[in-house]
Protein backbone atom coordinates (compact mmCIF):
# COMPACT_ATOMS: atom_id res chain seq x y z
CA MET A 1 -30.57 124.73 152.77
CA THR A 2 -32.86 122.22 154.63
CA SER A 3 -33.11 118.56 153.52
CA ALA A 4 -36.34 119.54 152.00
CA GLY A 5 -34.57 122.00 149.79
CA VAL A 6 -35.99 125.02 151.66
CA PRO A 7 -33.45 127.92 151.68
CA LEU A 8 -32.21 129.40 155.00
CA LEU A 9 -30.42 132.72 155.14
CA GLY A 10 -28.40 134.23 158.01
CA PHE A 11 -27.18 137.76 157.84
CA SER A 12 -24.43 139.65 159.71
CA THR A 13 -27.26 141.75 161.45
CA GLY A 14 -28.19 138.64 163.27
CA ASN A 15 -31.54 138.08 161.23
CA ILE A 16 -32.28 134.60 159.87
CA PHE A 17 -35.01 133.88 157.16
CA THR A 18 -36.43 130.93 155.43
CA PHE A 19 -38.60 130.82 152.47
CA SER A 20 -42.37 129.88 152.86
CA LEU A 21 -43.54 127.72 149.97
CA ASP A 22 -47.22 128.12 151.18
CA MET A 23 -47.07 131.93 151.29
CA ASN A 24 -44.34 132.35 148.57
CA CYS A 25 -42.34 134.78 150.68
CA TRP A 26 -39.54 135.00 152.95
CA GLN A 27 -40.52 134.25 156.74
CA ILE A 28 -38.14 135.45 159.55
CA VAL A 29 -36.84 132.76 161.74
CA ASP A 30 -35.04 134.89 164.40
CA SER A 31 -33.88 138.49 164.72
CA MET A 32 -32.22 140.46 167.37
CA THR A 33 -34.92 142.92 169.08
CA PRO A 34 -34.64 144.43 172.30
CA LEU A 35 -36.97 141.98 173.71
CA MET A 36 -34.18 139.39 173.49
CA LYS A 37 -32.71 141.25 176.82
CA LEU A 38 -35.98 140.33 178.55
CA CYS A 39 -35.31 136.43 178.71
CA ASP A 40 -32.53 134.01 179.19
CA SER A 41 -31.01 132.87 176.01
CA VAL A 42 -31.54 129.12 174.68
CA ASP A 43 -28.25 127.18 175.57
CA GLY A 44 -26.56 125.58 172.52
CA ASP A 45 -27.01 122.09 173.81
CA GLU A 46 -30.72 122.81 173.99
CA LEU A 47 -30.93 123.51 170.37
CA PRO A 48 -31.28 120.74 167.58
CA ASP A 49 -28.56 119.89 165.11
CA GLY A 50 -30.62 120.57 162.05
CA PRO A 51 -30.09 123.28 159.63
CA VAL A 52 -32.10 125.96 161.72
CA GLY A 53 -30.54 124.71 164.96
CA ARG A 54 -26.98 125.08 163.60
CA LEU A 55 -27.76 128.84 162.53
CA LEU A 56 -29.27 129.52 166.03
CA LYS A 57 -26.25 128.20 167.79
CA ARG A 58 -23.97 130.57 166.02
CA ARG A 59 -25.91 133.57 167.15
CA LYS A 60 -24.79 135.71 170.18
CA ARG A 61 -27.59 136.63 172.32
CA PRO A 62 -27.36 139.62 174.64
CA GLY A 63 -27.45 139.01 178.27
CA LEU A 64 -30.62 139.17 180.46
CA LEU A 65 -31.23 142.60 181.87
CA PRO A 66 -30.83 142.75 185.75
CA SER A 67 -34.30 142.71 187.83
CA ILE A 68 -36.54 141.27 184.98
CA PRO A 69 -39.29 139.48 186.79
CA ARG A 70 -39.30 135.58 186.06
CA THR A 71 -42.66 135.75 184.66
CA VAL A 72 -41.79 138.16 182.03
CA SER A 73 -38.60 136.25 181.05
CA ALA A 74 -40.50 133.09 181.02
CA SER A 75 -43.11 134.49 178.78
CA VAL A 76 -40.72 136.15 176.43
CA LYS A 77 -38.75 132.63 176.18
CA GLU A 78 -41.98 130.86 175.43
CA SER A 79 -42.61 133.39 172.54
CA LEU A 80 -39.26 132.96 171.18
CA LEU A 81 -39.51 129.18 171.07
CA GLU A 82 -42.96 129.34 169.43
CA GLY A 83 -41.67 131.62 166.80
CA TRP A 84 -38.82 129.05 166.18
CA LEU A 85 -41.19 126.32 165.86
CA GLN A 86 -43.41 127.92 163.33
CA ALA A 87 -40.38 128.87 161.24
CA VAL A 88 -38.86 125.26 161.37
CA LYS A 89 -42.40 123.86 160.44
CA THR A 90 -42.09 126.34 157.32
CA ALA A 91 -38.62 124.87 156.75
CA GLY A 92 -39.81 121.39 156.99
CA SER A 93 -36.77 120.24 158.93
CA SER A 94 -37.86 117.11 161.10
CA MET A 95 -34.85 117.24 163.15
CA ASP A 96 -35.20 120.83 164.13
CA TYR A 97 -38.91 120.49 164.81
CA ARG A 98 -38.62 117.60 167.13
CA GLY A 99 -35.51 119.04 168.81
CA LEU A 100 -37.27 122.52 169.41
CA LEU A 101 -40.68 120.98 170.39
CA MET A 102 -38.77 119.09 173.20
CA THR A 103 -36.99 122.44 174.22
CA TYR A 104 -40.33 124.36 174.15
CA MET A 105 -42.11 121.62 176.21
CA GLN A 106 -39.55 121.75 178.81
CA GLN A 107 -40.07 125.35 179.06
CA LEU A 108 -43.68 125.12 179.41
CA VAL A 109 -43.34 122.38 182.00
CA ARG A 110 -40.90 124.58 184.14
CA ASN A 111 -43.48 127.46 183.78
CA ARG A 112 -46.34 125.10 184.40
CA SER A 113 -48.14 126.59 181.28
CA LEU A 114 -50.99 124.28 181.39
CA SER A 115 -53.01 125.89 178.66
CA LYS A 116 -50.17 125.78 176.18
CA ILE A 117 -49.26 122.11 177.03
CA SER A 118 -52.94 121.25 176.46
CA GLY A 119 -52.75 123.03 173.05
CA VAL A 120 -49.85 121.13 171.99
CA LEU A 121 -51.06 117.71 173.23
CA ASN A 122 -54.41 118.30 171.34
CA ASP A 123 -52.56 119.19 168.28
CA LEU A 124 -50.31 116.16 168.52
CA ASN A 125 -53.74 113.89 168.89
CA GLU A 126 -54.67 114.53 165.53
CA GLN A 127 -53.67 112.30 162.56
CA GLY A 128 -50.80 112.66 160.33
CA SER A 129 -47.32 114.11 160.70
CA ILE A 130 -45.47 117.39 161.22
CA CYS A 131 -42.23 117.85 159.15
CA GLY A 132 -42.40 114.18 158.23
CA VAL A 133 -42.60 112.97 161.94
CA MET A 134 -45.82 111.09 163.04
CA ARG A 135 -47.69 113.28 165.39
CA SER A 136 -48.37 110.01 167.61
CA ALA A 137 -44.80 109.67 168.08
CA LEU A 138 -44.05 113.29 169.01
CA ARG A 139 -46.90 113.11 171.53
CA GLU A 140 -45.14 110.31 173.11
CA ASP A 141 -42.13 112.28 173.53
CA VAL A 142 -43.99 115.33 174.82
CA GLU A 143 -45.80 113.15 177.32
CA LYS A 144 -42.57 111.85 178.62
CA VAL A 145 -41.28 115.46 179.08
CA VAL A 146 -44.56 116.41 181.01
CA ALA A 147 -44.36 113.15 183.01
CA SER A 148 -40.80 114.09 184.11
CA ASP A 149 -42.16 116.86 186.33
CA PRO A 150 -44.30 115.23 189.13
CA MET A 151 -46.06 118.66 189.97
CA THR A 152 -47.27 119.38 186.31
CA SER A 153 -48.08 115.69 185.90
CA SER A 154 -50.31 115.57 189.16
CA LEU A 155 -52.26 118.57 187.44
CA LEU A 156 -53.18 116.22 184.54
CA ARG A 157 -55.41 113.39 184.63
CA PRO A 158 -54.77 110.11 182.75
CA ASN A 159 -57.17 108.98 180.20
CA ASP A 160 -58.06 105.22 179.57
CA SER A 161 -55.54 104.92 176.81
CA GLY A 162 -52.66 105.90 179.08
CA GLY A 163 -52.23 109.35 177.42
CA LEU A 164 -52.43 112.69 179.32
CA LEU A 165 -55.80 114.72 179.24
CA PHE A 166 -56.91 118.03 180.77
């Protein structure tokens, strides 16, 4: 159960679900699919300590198949993290959202996925909050992750207010 009272269910099959109040149905957080063999697993220390993160840490992941191209592995891992972010948004866990967003951004920076970085920055430029965390605070943290890689940072130009623009 999240702090917002949203239920989380983990099954012995490896599937994890949360209940979407918006759609009034169960939403899958994570499942064991053959695609999991195409990407590196996310290390436990990269996962947050919120309710979703704790469930994900308990999961055993299959090992990466040999000779998978790095671009394929990176793309599958990005998709995995994107799914987790959507599920955490549904669950409303601020700790999980912030932690997974930072892990996702580190992955995007490593892969130099500029269009996805741009999408996240644009989303966080809007007013309001996500899972109870102000978008502006999340954007500051995301900008620090992007700035930690000189090559990715060099592909971005700063705007007058000190933030990153594409």
